[in-house]
XYZ file of N, CA and C in Angstrom:
672
model
N 0.825 -1.199 0.000
C 0.000 0.000 0.000
C 0.863 1.253 0.000
N 1.923 1.242 0.807
C 2.811 2.403 0.875
C 3.448 2.680 -0.474
N 3.848 1.593 -1.187
C 4.480 1.768 -2.487
C 3.484 2.342 -3.501
N 2.214 1.923 -3.417
C 1.205 2.421 -4.348
C 0.951 3.913 -4.120
N 0.875 4.322 -2.838
C 0.665 5.738 -2.541
C 1.852 6.556 -3.022
N 3.066 6.047 -2.789
C 4.270 6.754 -3.225
C 4.287 6.878 -4.743
N 3.897 5.806 -5.445
C 3.869 5.839 -6.908
C 2.843 6.859 -7.399
N 1.690 6.943 -6.709
C 0.627 7.858 -7.119
C 1.115 9.295 -7.148
N 1.839 9.710 -6.109
C 2.234 11.107 -5.997
C 3.508 11.424 -6.745
N 4.461 10.489 -6.780
C 5.732 10.795 -7.424
C 5.655 10.751 -8.940
N 4.704 10.024 -9.509
C 4.594 9.953 -10.973
C 3.759 11.094 -11.548
N 3.042 11.795 -10.714
C 2.207 12.881 -11.204
C 0.739 12.527 -11.282
N 0.377 11.262 -11.005
C -1.036 10.884 -11.037
C -1.834 11.605 -9.953
N -1.157 12.061 -8.903
C -1.845 12.805 -7.859
C -2.429 14.111 -8.354
N -1.924 14.610 -9.481
C -2.480 15.830 -10.066
C -3.946 15.653 -10.441
N -4.315 14.439 -10.865
C -5.699 14.204 -11.243
C -6.622 14.263 -10.024
N -6.131 13.772 -8.884
C -6.909 13.890 -7.647
C -7.055 15.354 -7.262
N -5.972 16.119 -7.405
C -6.014 17.543 -7.107
C -6.983 18.258 -8.037
N -6.960 17.927 -9.322
C -7.876 18.542 -10.292
C -9.332 18.222 -9.963
N -9.607 16.966 -9.597
C -10.970 16.559 -9.267
C -11.510 17.359 -8.097
N -10.692 17.505 -7.052
C -11.118 18.264 -5.881
C -11.304 19.748 -6.210
N -10.419 20.296 -7.039
C -10.545 21.697 -7.426
C -11.835 21.938 -8.206
N -12.132 21.068 -9.169
C -13.356 21.221 -9.955
C -14.586 21.126 -9.061
N -14.585 20.163 -8.149
C -15.748 19.994 -7.275
C -15.893 21.184 -6.334
N -14.786 21.601 -5.727
C -14.846 22.698 -4.769
C -15.228 24.022 -5.396
N -14.809 24.257 -6.647
C -15.043 25.551 -7.287
C -16.384 25.601 -8.017
N -16.718 24.542 -8.760
C -17.860 24.613 -9.675
C -19.103 23.867 -9.187
N -18.927 22.791 -8.428
C -20.067 21.952 -8.052
C -20.607 22.293 -6.674
N -19.719 22.458 -5.708
C -20.164 22.630 -4.322
C -21.043 23.869 -4.105
N -20.779 25.030 -4.760
C -21.686 26.167 -4.539
C -23.132 25.866 -4.956
N -23.310 25.113 -6.046
C -24.656 24.751 -6.475
C -25.333 23.832 -5.467
N -24.574 22.897 -4.923
C -25.130 21.945 -3.960
C -25.458 22.628 -2.638
N -24.664 23.631 -2.262
C -24.956 24.375 -1.035
C -26.244 25.187 -1.209
N -26.387 25.821 -2.375
C -27.582 26.623 -2.645
C -28.842 25.777 -2.597
N -28.766 24.553 -3.107
C -29.925 23.655 -3.104
C -30.096 22.913 -1.783
N -29.196 23.145 -0.840
C -29.297 22.497 0.462
C -28.890 21.036 0.467
N -28.154 20.603 -0.562
C -27.755 19.195 -0.640
C -26.573 18.888 0.269
N -25.695 19.855 0.467
C -24.567 19.674 1.356
C -24.411 20.928 2.210
N -23.672 20.814 3.294
C -23.439 21.961 4.166
C -22.124 22.636 3.799
N -21.975 23.874 4.241
C -20.739 24.592 3.949
C -19.554 23.999 4.691
N -19.838 23.275 5.787
C -18.748 22.625 6.521
C -18.106 21.538 5.664
N -18.938 20.798 4.914
C -18.397 19.780 4.020
C -17.537 20.413 2.948
N -17.946 21.581 2.468
C -17.149 22.284 1.466
C -15.807 22.701 2.047
N -15.816 23.133 3.300
C -14.555 23.476 3.955
C -13.653 22.250 4.044
N -14.250 21.091 4.293
C -13.463 19.848 4.321
C -12.889 19.549 2.943
N -13.645 19.860 1.893
C -13.159 19.635 0.536
C -11.959 20.517 0.246
N -12.050 21.792 0.626
C -10.918 22.681 0.412
C -9.733 22.290 1.285
N -10.016 21.723 2.450
C -8.928 21.193 3.274
C -8.239 20.032 2.563
N -9.042 19.174 1.931
C -8.475 18.072 1.160
C -7.653 18.583 -0.012
N -8.089 19.692 -0.617
C -7.323 20.282 -1.714
C -5.938 20.682 -1.221
N -5.884 21.309 -0.056
C -4.603 21.727 0.501
C -3.714 20.524 0.795
N -4.294 19.533 1.475
C -3.507 18.351 1.855
C -3.096 17.564 0.618
N -4.040 17.398 -0.339
C -3.718 16.676 -1.570
C -2.618 17.382 -2.341
N -2.692 18.703 -2.381
C -1.661 19.458 -3.077
C -0.289 19.249 -2.485
N -0.219 19.112 -1.165
C 1.074 18.872 -0.509
C 1.697 17.591 -1.020
N 0.897 16.533 -1.098
C 1.438 15.248 -1.521
C 1.537 15.121 -3.033
N 0.850 15.978 -3.758
C 0.930 15.926 -5.214
C 2.225 16.521 -5.734
N 2.917 17.300 -4.914
C 4.131 17.972 -5.352
C 5.377 17.149 -5.035
N 6.075 16.638 -6.052
C 7.341 15.942 -5.807
C 8.394 16.934 -5.307
N 8.847 16.775 -4.075
C 9.839 17.672 -3.487
C 10.528 16.946 -2.354
N 11.492 17.609 -1.739
C 12.230 17.014 -0.631
C 11.319 16.860 0.583
N 11.675 15.936 1.469
C 10.860 15.682 2.645
C 10.768 16.893 3.573
N 11.867 17.629 3.836
C 11.728 18.827 4.690
C 10.767 19.856 4.106
N 10.852 20.076 2.781
C 9.955 21.037 2.146
C 8.522 20.552 2.204
N 8.335 19.261 1.961
C 6.984 18.706 2.015
C 6.424 18.797 3.433
N 7.264 18.548 4.430
C 6.815 18.645 5.818
C 6.423 20.086 6.148
N 7.224 21.044 5.670
C 6.896 22.447 5.911
C 5.587 22.843 5.263
N 5.365 22.399 4.010
C 4.110 22.695 3.319
C 2.938 22.033 4.023
N 3.141 20.789 4.491
C 2.076 20.087 5.197
C 1.717 20.816 6.485
N 2.724 21.332 7.185
C 2.479 22.074 8.422
C 1.665 23.333 8.149
N 2.046 24.071 7.091
C 1.315 25.292 6.738
C -0.123 24.963 6.335
N -0.293 23.879 5.562
C -1.634 23.479 5.136
C -2.496 23.097 6.331
N -1.907 22.375 7.285
C -2.655 21.979 8.489
C -3.039 23.200 9.320
N -2.133 24.168 9.402
C -2.452 25.401 10.127
C -3.587 26.155 9.447
N -3.562 26.155 8.098
C -4.638 26.812 7.351
C -5.977 26.132 7.617
N -5.979 24.796 7.642
C -7.210 24.055 7.925
C -7.670 24.325 9.348
N -6.733 24.371 10.296
C -7.077 24.615 11.691
C -7.719 25.982 11.886
N -7.137 26.997 11.253
C -7.715 28.339 11.383
C -9.096 28.412 10.752
N -9.313 27.662 9.670
C -10.633 27.647 9.027
C -11.661 27.000 9.954
N -11.271 25.926 10.652
C -12.179 25.275 11.607
C -12.471 26.206 12.776
N -11.446 26.891 13.285
C -11.646 27.837 14.386
C -12.581 28.962 13.976
N -12.476 29.365 12.709
C -13.361 30.426 12.215
C -14.814 29.984 12.229
N -15.075 28.688 12.020
C -16.446 28.192 12.047
C -17.060 28.355 13.432
N -16.223 28.211 14.468
C -16.719 28.358 15.829
C -16.718 29.823 16.276
N -15.903 30.649 15.629
C -15.848 32.085 15.957
C -15.912 32.888 14.657
N -17.084 32.934 14.016
C -17.193 33.574 12.693
C -16.895 35.071 12.706
N -16.996 35.717 13.867
C -16.764 37.158 13.941
C -15.339 37.492 14.353
N -14.521 36.483 14.526
C -13.130 36.709 14.936
C -12.294 36.999 13.695
N -12.080 38.262 13.381
C -11.369 38.645 12.164
C -9.910 38.206 12.158
N -9.176 38.272 13.277
C -7.780 37.812 13.236
C -7.639 36.359 12.787
N -8.563 35.499 13.213
C -8.512 34.098 12.799
C -8.759 33.983 11.296
N -9.741 34.729 10.807
C -10.062 34.666 9.380
C -8.918 35.225 8.541
N -8.291 36.300 9.018
C -7.155 36.868 8.298
C -5.996 35.875 8.269
N -5.723 35.221 9.412
C -4.647 34.235 9.466
C -4.935 33.060 8.545
N -6.200 32.657 8.479
C -6.594 31.556 7.596
C -6.293 31.897 6.144
N -6.643 33.099 5.721
C -6.420 33.499 4.335
C -4.941 33.657 4.011
N -4.182 34.201 4.936
C -2.745 34.369 4.702
C -2.067 33.007 4.560
N -2.399 32.064 5.441
C -1.809 30.726 5.362
C -2.228 30.016 4.074
N -3.490 30.193 3.679
C -3.962 29.582 2.434
C -3.227 30.164 1.233
N -2.987 31.469 1.237
C -2.253 32.114 0.139
C -0.836 31.562 0.057
N -0.163 31.427 1.197
C 1.202 30.881 1.214
C 1.220 29.464 0.640
N 0.249 28.658 1.051
C 0.183 27.277 0.564
C -0.064 27.225 -0.935
N -1.002 28.025 -1.433
C -1.326 28.011 -2.858
C -0.169 28.529 -3.705
N 0.535 29.535 -3.213
C 1.709 30.031 -3.932
C 2.786 28.958 -4.010
N 2.991 28.248 -2.899
C 3.985 27.167 -2.889
C 3.590 26.066 -3.865
N 2.284 25.707 -3.898
C 1.808 24.705 -4.850
C 2.117 25.136 -6.275
N 1.792 26.374 -6.577
C 1.974 26.874 -7.940
C 3.434 26.810 -8.361
N 4.328 27.257 -7.486
C 5.758 27.256 -7.815
C 6.262 25.842 -8.056
N 5.866 24.910 -7.203
C 6.355 23.536 -7.338
C 5.765 22.848 -8.563
N 4.491 23.107 -8.864
C 3.883 22.511 -10.056
C 4.585 23.012 -11.308
N 4.778 24.326 -11.388
C 5.442 24.903 -12.561
C 6.856 24.375 -12.692
N 7.579 24.310 -11.583
C 8.977 23.879 -11.622
C 9.111 22.420 -12.032
N 8.268 21.567 -11.493
C 8.445 20.131 -11.737
C 7.748 19.661 -13.009
N 6.499 20.106 -13.214
C 5.710 19.539 -14.304
C 5.765 20.372 -15.582
N 5.796 21.685 -15.462
C 5.746 22.517 -16.658
C 7.127 22.847 -17.207
N 8.109 23.005 -16.332
C 9.466 23.275 -16.786
C 10.309 22.014 -16.873
N 9.861 20.943 -16.227
C 10.600 19.685 -16.263
C 10.218 18.836 -17.463
N 10.961 17.764 -17.664
C 10.729 16.856 -18.794
C 9.772 15.746 -18.384
N 8.515 16.109 -18.150
C 7.506 15.129 -17.788
C 6.625 14.829 -18.990
N 5.798 13.791 -18.842
C 4.899 13.422 -19.932
C 3.933 14.565 -20.226
N 3.515 14.653 -21.488
C 2.654 15.754 -21.915
C 1.332 15.747 -21.168
N 0.785 14.572 -20.892
C -0.512 14.501 -20.203
C -0.424 15.082 -18.808
N 0.705 14.881 -18.137
C 0.886 15.465 -16.816
C 1.088 16.975 -16.907
N 1.759 17.408 -17.957
C 1.968 18.848 -18.127
C 0.651 19.562 -18.412
N -0.222 18.934 -19.194
C -1.530 19.534 -19.459
C -2.353 19.594 -18.175
N -2.351 18.494 -17.418
C -3.077 18.477 -16.145
C -2.527 19.525 -15.192
N -1.203 19.675 -15.174
C -0.577 20.675 -14.310
C -0.960 22.084 -14.744
N -1.015 22.325 -16.059
C -1.380 23.651 -16.564
C -2.803 24.019 -16.155
N -3.730 23.064 -16.245
C -5.115 23.323 -15.830
C -5.180 23.546 -14.328
N -4.442 22.730 -13.561
C -4.436 22.880 -12.106
C -3.917 24.252 -11.691
N -2.856 24.709 -12.327
C -2.297 26.024 -11.995
C -3.304 27.127 -12.305
N -4.010 27.001 -13.428
C -5.000 28.017 -13.800
C -6.114 28.085 -12.757
N -6.594 26.924 -12.300
C -7.636 26.904 -11.276
C -7.110 27.430 -9.940
N -5.862 27.090 -9.626
C -5.261 27.584 -8.386
C -5.144 29.108 -8.432
N -4.818 29.648 -9.605
C -4.771 31.103 -9.752
C -6.105 31.733 -9.319
N -7.205 31.152 -9.791
C -8.515 31.692 -9.446
C -8.782 31.656 -7.955
N -8.453 30.532 -7.310
C -8.655 30.407 -5.864
C -7.707 31.326 -5.107
N -6.465 31.417 -5.581
C -5.468 32.262 -4.924
C -5.905 33.723 -4.915
N -6.329 34.231 -6.062
C -6.756 35.625 -6.121
C -8.019 35.856 -5.301
N -8.908 34.862 -5.232
C -10.099 34.999 -4.393
C -9.706 35.184 -2.936
N -8.686 34.454 -2.504
C -8.195 34.616 -1.133
C -7.588 36.000 -0.930
N -6.854 36.481 -1.923
C -6.269 37.815 -1.817
C -7.362 38.883 -1.763
N -8.419 38.700 -2.570
C -9.538 39.640 -2.516
C -10.209 39.614 -1.144
N -10.306 38.419 -0.566
C -10.933 38.310 0.755
C -10.095 39.022 1.813
N -8.773 38.933 1.704
C -7.905 39.649 2.644
C -8.131 41.153 2.528
N -8.208 41.655 1.285
C -8.457 43.082 1.075
C -9.806 43.482 1.659
N -10.821 42.632 1.442
C -12.156 42.931 1.942
C -12.201 42.941 3.471
N -11.436 42.049 4.100
C -11.417 42.009 5.564
C -10.816 43.288 6.148
N -9.828 43.834 5.468
C -9.216 45.077 5.943
C -10.022 46.309 5.529
N -10.750 46.195 4.392
C -11.528 47.332 3.900
C -12.831 46.819 3.286
N -13.906 46.745 4.065
C -15.185 46.231 3.538
C -15.746 47.051 2.381
N -15.264 48.274 2.197
C -15.738 49.103 1.090
C -14.888 48.944 -0.160
N -14.013 47.936 -0.178
C -13.111 47.748 -1.321
C -13.841 47.262 -2.563
N -15.047 46.652 -2.383
C -15.819 46.135 -3.512
C -17.243 46.664 -3.435
N -17.833 46.853 -4.595
C -19.223 47.285 -4.682
C -20.077 46.099 -5.120
N -21.046 45.747 -4.279
C -21.896 44.586 -4.550
C -23.241 44.814 -3.889
N -24.316 44.353 -4.527
C -25.654 44.552 -3.991
C -25.967 43.643 -2.807
N -25.162 42.621 -2.610
C -25.371 41.701 -1.497
C -24.078 41.585 -0.711
N -24.147 40.905 0.435
C -22.959 40.738 1.253
C -21.938 39.855 0.532
N -20.705 40.275 0.563
C -19.646 39.503 -0.088
C -19.324 38.272 0.745
N -19.189 37.144 0.099
C -18.801 35.891 0.759
C -17.718 35.232 -0.086
N -17.078 34.189 0.444
C -15.999 33.544 -0.321
C -16.415 33.072 -1.701
N -17.677 32.643 -1.870
C -18.107 32.138 -3.170
C -18.274 33.273 -4.175
N -18.772 34.414 -3.720
C -18.884 35.552 -4.627
C -17.506 36.050 -5.033
N -16.523 35.949 -4.124
C -15.168 36.370 -4.463
C -14.496 35.379 -5.399
N -14.792 34.095 -5.260
C -14.281 33.103 -6.213
C -14.883 33.360 -7.594
N -16.176 33.661 -7.622
C -16.840 34.006 -8.883
C -16.180 35.233 -9.510
N -15.985 36.275 -8.704
C -15.359 37.494 -9.218
C -13.937 37.228 -9.694
N -13.233 36.360 -8.982
C -11.855 36.054 -9.347
C -11.779 35.379 -10.714
N -12.626 34.393 -10.958
C -12.570 33.685 -12.243
C -13.123 34.544 -13.382
N -14.100 35.394 -13.097
C -14.577 36.326 -14.114
C -13.465 37.279 -14.516
N -12.670 37.705 -13.525
C -11.547 38.596 -13.807
C -10.408 37.849 -14.495
N -10.141 36.635 -14.046
C -9.049 35.842 -14.610
C -9.269 35.559 -16.085
N -10.519 35.318 -16.451
C -10.852 35.035 -17.853
C -11.239 36.305 -18.611
N -11.134 37.460 -17.956
C -11.443 38.781 -18.524
C -12.859 38.856 -19.106
N -13.823 38.174 -18.465
C -15.218 38.281 -18.906
C -15.790 39.624 -18.464
N -15.635 39.930 -17.185
C -16.018 41.232 -16.662
C -17.494 41.561 -16.769
N -18.359 40.854 -16.023
C -19.790 41.128 -16.071
C -20.140 42.470 -15.428
N -19.378 42.875 -14.426
C -19.620 44.162 -13.801
C -20.555 44.137 -12.614
N -21.029 42.949 -12.194
C -21.912 42.885 -11.032
C -21.145 43.058 -9.723
N -19.849 42.750 -9.741
C -18.969 43.034 -8.614
C -17.874 43.957 -9.136
N -17.714 45.090 -8.484
C -16.782 46.106 -8.985
C -15.755 46.433 -7.908
N -14.465 46.337 -8.220
C -13.448 46.774 -7.259
C -13.444 48.286 -7.129
N -13.412 48.775 -5.893
C -13.489 50.208 -5.645
C -12.153 50.774 -5.183
N -11.508 50.105 -4.229
C -10.252 50.623 -3.687
C -9.114 50.453 -4.691
N -8.064 51.228 -4.516
C -6.913 51.153 -5.407
C -6.265 49.777 -5.347
N -6.147 49.225 -4.137
C -5.540 47.902 -3.984
C -6.346 46.837 -4.708
N -7.673 46.875 -4.561
C -8.535 45.888 -5.225
C -8.457 46.023 -6.739
N -8.444 47.253 -7.237
C -8.358 47.465 -8.683
C -7.016 46.997 -9.230
N -5.938 47.298 -8.521
C -4.606 46.881 -8.973
C -4.501 45.365 -9.008
N -5.059 44.719 -7.991
C -5.022 43.260 -7.943
C -5.853 42.655 -9.061
N -6.999 43.277 -9.378
C -7.852 42.788 -10.462
C -7.149 42.939 -11.815
N -6.474 44.069 -12.014
C -5.723 44.266 -13.259
C -4.631 43.223 -13.400
N -3.909 42.977 -12.304
C -2.829 41.988 -12.334
C -3.365 40.600 -12.659
N -4.504 40.237 -12.075
C -5.081 38.918 -12.353
C -5.487 38.796 -13.814
N -6.095 39.842 -14.376
C -6.480 39.793 -15.773
C -5.296 39.645 -16.701
N -4.213 40.368 -16.409
C -2.998 40.277 -17.231
C -2.378 38.890 -17.117
N -2.280 38.378 -15.886
C -1.706 37.043 -15.679
C -2.537 35.982 -16.393
N -3.858 36.084 -16.303
C -4.725 35.106 -16.958
C -4.550 35.094 -18.460
N -4.469 36.264 -19.082
C -4.299 36.341 -20.528
C -2.930 35.836 -20.967
N -1.885 36.255 -20.281
C -0.539 35.804 -20.640
C -0.410 34.292 -20.451
N -1.018 33.782 -19.397
C -0.944 32.347 -19.129
C -1.616 31.557 -20.247
N -2.807 32.004 -20.655
C -3.531 31.295 -21.700
C -2.794 31.375 -23.033
N -2.282 32.545 -23.371
C -1.639 32.739 -24.669
C -0.315 31.999 -24.761
N 0.503 32.118 -23.722
C 1.860 31.585 -23.791
C 1.920 30.094 -23.483
N 1.351 29.702 -22.352
C 1.533 28.322 -21.887
C 0.521 27.363 -22.495
N -0.762 27.672 -22.322
C -1.787 26.741 -22.795
C -1.695 26.538 -24.306
N -1.493 27.617 -25.050
C -1.408 27.485 -26.505
C -0.204 26.637 -26.910
N 0.920 26.778 -26.204
C 2.103 25.975 -26.534
C 1.868 24.500 -26.244
N 1.167 24.204 -25.158
C 0.872 22.808 -24.822
C -0.096 22.205 -25.836
N -1.088 22.972 -26.248
C -2.031 22.475 -27.248
C -1.323 22.230 -28.574
N -0.414 23.114 -28.953
C 0.347 22.937 -30.194
C 1.219 21.686 -30.123
N 1.844 21.494 -28.965
C 2.686 20.307 -28.800
C 1.851 19.040 -28.864
N 0.667 19.070 -28.263
C -0.218 17.907 -28.298
C -0.678 17.624 -29.726
N -0.998 18.666 -30.473
C -1.432 18.486 -31.857
C -0.306 17.915 -32.713
N 0.926 18.375 -32.466
C 2.065 17.871 -33.222
C 2.312 16.398 -32.933
N 2.205 16.016 -31.675
C 2.391 14.603 -31.317
C 1.286 13.736 -31.907
N 0.049 14.253 -31.903
C -1.065 13.491 -32.477
C -0.877 13.305 -33.977
N -0.420 14.349 -34.675
C -0.181 14.258 -36.117
C 0.938 13.292 -36.413
N 1.985 13.299 -35.575
C 3.112 12.392 -35.766
C 2.682 10.942 -35.570
N 1.862 10.707 -34.547
C 1.377 9.348 -34.284
C 0.482 8.861 -35.413
N -0.298 9.768 -35.991
C -1.204 9.392 -37.068
C -0.421 9.007 -38.323
N 0.664 9.718 -38.607
C 1.489 9.411 -39.775
C 2.199 8.068 -39.621
N 2.595 7.783 -38.392
C 3.292 6.513 -38.143
C 2.332 5.334 -38.186
């Protein structure tokens, strides 16, 4: 069993588990919460699994992995404490800061090992999608930090919550810009501009190159 788990994470197959959790946590769980099918506590557990799964999905040294695991566990702990003390802003701020550190570390390690390394194309494509989704979650956390320090940083007809910020983050990342949530403060606007630029450059430079490489390999296989 130990060898199978080690093989899962060191070969890159753990990226698929990370992708599955990201898709469920970002796109499926908000719908299920709205319909009353699941509770928000279960969603918090899903995001906790994303953090923990990401730690083991990254091939790295044991000290680095232990450090990332410690940060991820602290992030999960602060999120649980926030459930019992929802009005305790220091706990919520600490939760978001720890989550940002963890997501940044995930992104760096994924890019370094899977996108810049000589790994199989299927793992590189999975890594590219995972990084794009992590970008959306990462910026949502950054927006939440800004909102905690300045509740007037965003203009919205309803109370801002983590799901509305995730929605705003992905709308900004893909440069759709519906305009139902508007950044007001200078910090929020600067962060939104940066996310839009990063999203466009990422799609143009990285994703297009991976798709071209995949098409070239498919054409080569067809000729053979």
